[in-house]
CSV table of C-alpha atoms in Angstrom, one decimal:
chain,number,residue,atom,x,y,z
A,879,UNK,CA,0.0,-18.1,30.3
A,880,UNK,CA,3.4,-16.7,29.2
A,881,UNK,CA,4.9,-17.1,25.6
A,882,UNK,CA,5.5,-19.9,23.5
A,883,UNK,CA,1.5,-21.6,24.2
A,884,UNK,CA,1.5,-24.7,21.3
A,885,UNK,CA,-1.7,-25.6,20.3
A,886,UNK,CA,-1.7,-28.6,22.4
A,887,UNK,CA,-1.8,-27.1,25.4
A,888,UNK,CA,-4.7,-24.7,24.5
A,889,UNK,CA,-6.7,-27.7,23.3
A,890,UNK,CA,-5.3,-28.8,26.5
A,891,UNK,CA,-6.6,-26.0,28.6
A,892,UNK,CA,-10.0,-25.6,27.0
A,893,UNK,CA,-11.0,-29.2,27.8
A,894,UNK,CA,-10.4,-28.2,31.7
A,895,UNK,CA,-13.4,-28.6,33.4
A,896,UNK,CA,-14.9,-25.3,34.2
A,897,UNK,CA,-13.6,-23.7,31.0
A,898,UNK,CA,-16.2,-21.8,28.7
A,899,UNK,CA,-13.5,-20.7,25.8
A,900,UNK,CA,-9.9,-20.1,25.5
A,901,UNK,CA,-8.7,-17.4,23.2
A,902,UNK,CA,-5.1,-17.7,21.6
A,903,UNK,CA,-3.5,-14.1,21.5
A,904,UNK,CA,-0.7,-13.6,19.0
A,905,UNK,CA,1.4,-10.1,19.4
A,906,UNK,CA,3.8,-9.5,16.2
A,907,UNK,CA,5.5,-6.4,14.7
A,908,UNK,CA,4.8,-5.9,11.1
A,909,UNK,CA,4.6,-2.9,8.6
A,910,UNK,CA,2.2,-1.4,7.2
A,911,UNK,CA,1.8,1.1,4.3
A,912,UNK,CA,-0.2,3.0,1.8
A,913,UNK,CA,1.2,4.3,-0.7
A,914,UNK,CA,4.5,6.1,-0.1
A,915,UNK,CA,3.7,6.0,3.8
A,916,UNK,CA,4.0,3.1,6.4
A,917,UNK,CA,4.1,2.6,9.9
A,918,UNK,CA,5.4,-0.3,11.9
A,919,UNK,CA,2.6,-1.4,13.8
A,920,UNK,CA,2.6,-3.5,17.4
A,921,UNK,CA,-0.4,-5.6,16.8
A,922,UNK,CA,-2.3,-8.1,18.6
A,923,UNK,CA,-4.8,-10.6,17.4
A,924,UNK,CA,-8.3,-10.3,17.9
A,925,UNK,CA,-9.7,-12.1,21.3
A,926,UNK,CA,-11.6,-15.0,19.8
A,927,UNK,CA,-14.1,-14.8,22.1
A,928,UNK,CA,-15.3,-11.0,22.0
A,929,UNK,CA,-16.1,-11.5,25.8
A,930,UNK,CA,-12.9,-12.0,26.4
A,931,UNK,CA,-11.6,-8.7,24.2
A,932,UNK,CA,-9.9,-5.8,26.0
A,933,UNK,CA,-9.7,-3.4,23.0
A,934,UNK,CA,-10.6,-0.1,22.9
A,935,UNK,CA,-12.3,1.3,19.8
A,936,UNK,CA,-12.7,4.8,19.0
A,937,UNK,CA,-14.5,4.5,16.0
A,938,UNK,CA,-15.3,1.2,13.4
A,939,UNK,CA,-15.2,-2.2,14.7
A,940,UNK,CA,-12.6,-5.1,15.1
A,941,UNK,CA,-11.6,-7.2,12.2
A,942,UNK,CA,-14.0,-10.2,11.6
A,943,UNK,CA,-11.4,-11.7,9.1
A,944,UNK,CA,-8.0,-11.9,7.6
A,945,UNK,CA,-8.7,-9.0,5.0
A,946,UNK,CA,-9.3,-6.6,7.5
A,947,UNK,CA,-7.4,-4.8,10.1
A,948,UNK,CA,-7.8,-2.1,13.1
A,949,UNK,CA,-5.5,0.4,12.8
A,950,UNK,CA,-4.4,3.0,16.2
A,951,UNK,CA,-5.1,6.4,15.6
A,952,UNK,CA,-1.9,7.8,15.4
A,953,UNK,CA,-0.7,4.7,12.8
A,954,UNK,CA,-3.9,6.0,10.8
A,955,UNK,CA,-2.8,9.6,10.6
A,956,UNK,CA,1.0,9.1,9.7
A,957,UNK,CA,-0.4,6.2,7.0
A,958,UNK,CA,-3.3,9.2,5.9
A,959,UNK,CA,-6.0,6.9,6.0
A,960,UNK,CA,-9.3,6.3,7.3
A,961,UNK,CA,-12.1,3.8,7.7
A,962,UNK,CA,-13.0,1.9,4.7
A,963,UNK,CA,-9.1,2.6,3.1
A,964,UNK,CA,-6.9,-0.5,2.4
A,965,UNK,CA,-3.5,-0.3,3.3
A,966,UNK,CA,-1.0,-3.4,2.9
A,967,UNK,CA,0.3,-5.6,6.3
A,968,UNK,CA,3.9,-6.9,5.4
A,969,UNK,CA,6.6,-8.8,7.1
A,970,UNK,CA,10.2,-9.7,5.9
A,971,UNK,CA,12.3,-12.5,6.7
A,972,UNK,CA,15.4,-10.9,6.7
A,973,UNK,CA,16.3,-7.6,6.5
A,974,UNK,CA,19.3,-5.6,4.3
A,975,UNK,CA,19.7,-5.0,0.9
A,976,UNK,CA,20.4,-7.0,-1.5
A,977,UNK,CA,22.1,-6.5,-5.1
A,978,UNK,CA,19.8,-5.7,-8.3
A,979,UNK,CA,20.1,-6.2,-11.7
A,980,UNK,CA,21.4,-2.8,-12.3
A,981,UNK,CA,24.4,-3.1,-10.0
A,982,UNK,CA,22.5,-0.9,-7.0
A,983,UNK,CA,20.9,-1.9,-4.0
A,984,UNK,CA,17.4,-2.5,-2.9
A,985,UNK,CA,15.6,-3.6,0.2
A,986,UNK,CA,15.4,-6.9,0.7
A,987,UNK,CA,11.7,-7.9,-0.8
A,988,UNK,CA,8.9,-8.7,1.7
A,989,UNK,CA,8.4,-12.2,2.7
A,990,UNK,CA,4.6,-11.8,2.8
A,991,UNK,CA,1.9,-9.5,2.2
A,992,UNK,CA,-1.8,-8.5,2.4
A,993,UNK,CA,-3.4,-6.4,1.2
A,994,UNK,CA,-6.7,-5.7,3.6
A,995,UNK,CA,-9.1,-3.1,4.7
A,996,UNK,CA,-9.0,-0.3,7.6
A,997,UNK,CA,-12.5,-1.2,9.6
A,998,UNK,CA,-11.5,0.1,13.0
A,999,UNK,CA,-9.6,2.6,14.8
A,1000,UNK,CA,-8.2,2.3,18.4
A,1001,UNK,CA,-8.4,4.7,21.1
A,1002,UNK,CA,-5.3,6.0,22.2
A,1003,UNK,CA,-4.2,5.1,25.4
A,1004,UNK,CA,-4.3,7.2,28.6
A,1005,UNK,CA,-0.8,7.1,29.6
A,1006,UNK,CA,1.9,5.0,28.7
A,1007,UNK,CA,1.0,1.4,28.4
A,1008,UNK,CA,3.9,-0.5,27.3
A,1009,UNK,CA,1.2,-3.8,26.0
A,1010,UNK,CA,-0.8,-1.5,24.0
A,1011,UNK,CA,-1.3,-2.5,20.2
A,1012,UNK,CA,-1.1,-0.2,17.4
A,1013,UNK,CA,-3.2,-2.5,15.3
A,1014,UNK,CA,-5.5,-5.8,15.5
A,1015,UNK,CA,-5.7,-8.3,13.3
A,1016,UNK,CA,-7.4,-11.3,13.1
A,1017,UNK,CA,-5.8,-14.9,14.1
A,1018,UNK,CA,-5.7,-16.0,10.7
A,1019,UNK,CA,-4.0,-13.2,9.2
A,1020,UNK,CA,-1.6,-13.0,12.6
A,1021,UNK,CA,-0.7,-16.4,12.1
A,1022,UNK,CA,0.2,-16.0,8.1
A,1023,UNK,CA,2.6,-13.0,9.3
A,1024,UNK,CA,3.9,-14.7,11.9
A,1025,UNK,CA,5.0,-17.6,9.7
A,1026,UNK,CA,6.5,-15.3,6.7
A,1027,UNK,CA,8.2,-13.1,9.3
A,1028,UNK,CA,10.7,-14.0,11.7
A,1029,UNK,CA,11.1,-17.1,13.4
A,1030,UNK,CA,10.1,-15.4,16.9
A,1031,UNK,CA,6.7,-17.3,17.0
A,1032,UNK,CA,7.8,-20.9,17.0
A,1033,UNK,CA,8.5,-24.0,19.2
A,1034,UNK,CA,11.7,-26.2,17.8
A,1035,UNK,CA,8.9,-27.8,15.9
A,1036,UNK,CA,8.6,-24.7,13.9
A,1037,UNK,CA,4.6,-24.5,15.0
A,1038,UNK,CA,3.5,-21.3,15.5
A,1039,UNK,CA,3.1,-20.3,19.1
A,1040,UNK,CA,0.2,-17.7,21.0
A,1041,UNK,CA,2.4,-15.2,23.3
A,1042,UNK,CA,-0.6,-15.9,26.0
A,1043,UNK,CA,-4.2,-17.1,26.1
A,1044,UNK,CA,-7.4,-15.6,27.9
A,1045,UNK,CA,-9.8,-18.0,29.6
A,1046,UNK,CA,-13.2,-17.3,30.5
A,1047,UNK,CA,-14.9,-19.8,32.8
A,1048,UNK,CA,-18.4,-21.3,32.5
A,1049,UNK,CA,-20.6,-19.4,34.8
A,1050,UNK,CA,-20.4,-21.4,37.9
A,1051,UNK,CA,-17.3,-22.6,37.9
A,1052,UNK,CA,-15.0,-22.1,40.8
A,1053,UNK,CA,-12.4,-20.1,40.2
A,1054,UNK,CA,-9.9,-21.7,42.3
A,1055,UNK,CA,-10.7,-25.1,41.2
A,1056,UNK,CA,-10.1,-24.4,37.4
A,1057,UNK,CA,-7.2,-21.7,37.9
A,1058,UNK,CA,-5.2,-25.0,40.0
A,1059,UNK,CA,-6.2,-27.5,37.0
A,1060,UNK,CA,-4.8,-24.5,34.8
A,1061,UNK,CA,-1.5,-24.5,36.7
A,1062,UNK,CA,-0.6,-27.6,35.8
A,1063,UNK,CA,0.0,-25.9,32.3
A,1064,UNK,CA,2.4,-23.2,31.9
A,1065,UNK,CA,2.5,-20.0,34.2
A,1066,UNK,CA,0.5,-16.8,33.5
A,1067,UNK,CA,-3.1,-17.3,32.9
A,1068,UNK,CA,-5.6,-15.0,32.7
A,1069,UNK,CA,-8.6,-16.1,33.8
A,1070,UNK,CA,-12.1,-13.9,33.4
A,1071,UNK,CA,-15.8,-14.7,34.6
A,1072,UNK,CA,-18.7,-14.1,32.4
């Protein structure tokens, strides 16, 4: 499905007959840092069903919740950290400086953060692959970012929106049965047997 998937229509979608699990995916831009380092990260939330995830780990495993994240290798080695580290995920609202006490400028503060812990590194991908995330995260934490960051991740209802959603079908199922009940809903699925 393509951007802007409410919550309705993935309840929606997983009560199609046919339909094992539906798995939101949320893709944000946040920063991340340790210390005097950080590294704006492309990230993607974990697949809620792990049949359904496409990541590829090089070492570690995928975050299981919202105090953990899965860093690329390459965000890892500018950040100088490894498995087991904690780095902090943060997102601003707006962006400038703004006037301090003292007369002088400072960046605008961060409109959320987390602190959480480095339990997975990605593989680097062969070639270039524009979709590729630098980090993973789970939907929780996704969703907290998403709401504290820019409003890119919202409907004019102001409820946070998954850019697309996986489906995996019930084993069975007809493929071109569920992917026409599917079209009914908006364009872009992704449908995957098990």
């Amino acid at each position: 499905w393509e951007s802007g998937l409410t919550s309705d229509q993935l309840a929606a979608a997983a009560a199609v007959d046919g339909v094992e699990a539906v798995s939101p995916i949320y893709q944000l831009s946040f920063i991340v840092s340790k210390d005097a380092a950080s590294d704006y990260v492309w990230a993607r939330s974990a697949a809620s069903d792990p049949r359904l995830e496409s990541a590829d780990l090089d070492s570690g495993r995928l975050p299981a919740d919202a105090s953990e994240i899965t860093l690329g290798i390459a965000s890892a080695k500018r950040l100088g950290v490894q498995l087991g580290d904690e780095v902090v995920a943060a997102t601003f609202a707006d962006t400038g400086f703004v006037e301090a006490d003292d007369g002088l400028t400072e960046p605008v503060a961060a409109s959320y953060q987390a602190t959480v812990e480095v339990v997975g590194l990605l593989a680097e991908p062969a070639g270039f692959n524009f979709d590729a995330p630098t980090a993973m995260v789970v939907h929780e934490l996704a969703l907290n970012i998403a709401a504290n960051g820019p409003v890119e991740h919202t409907t004019d209802s102001s409820e946070l929106t998954a850019d697309r959603a996986l489906v995996l079908l019930e084993p069975g199922a007809d493929i071109h049965t569920v992917h026409a009940e599917l079209d009914v809903q908006p364009r872009g699925a992704e449908v995957h047997r098990d």
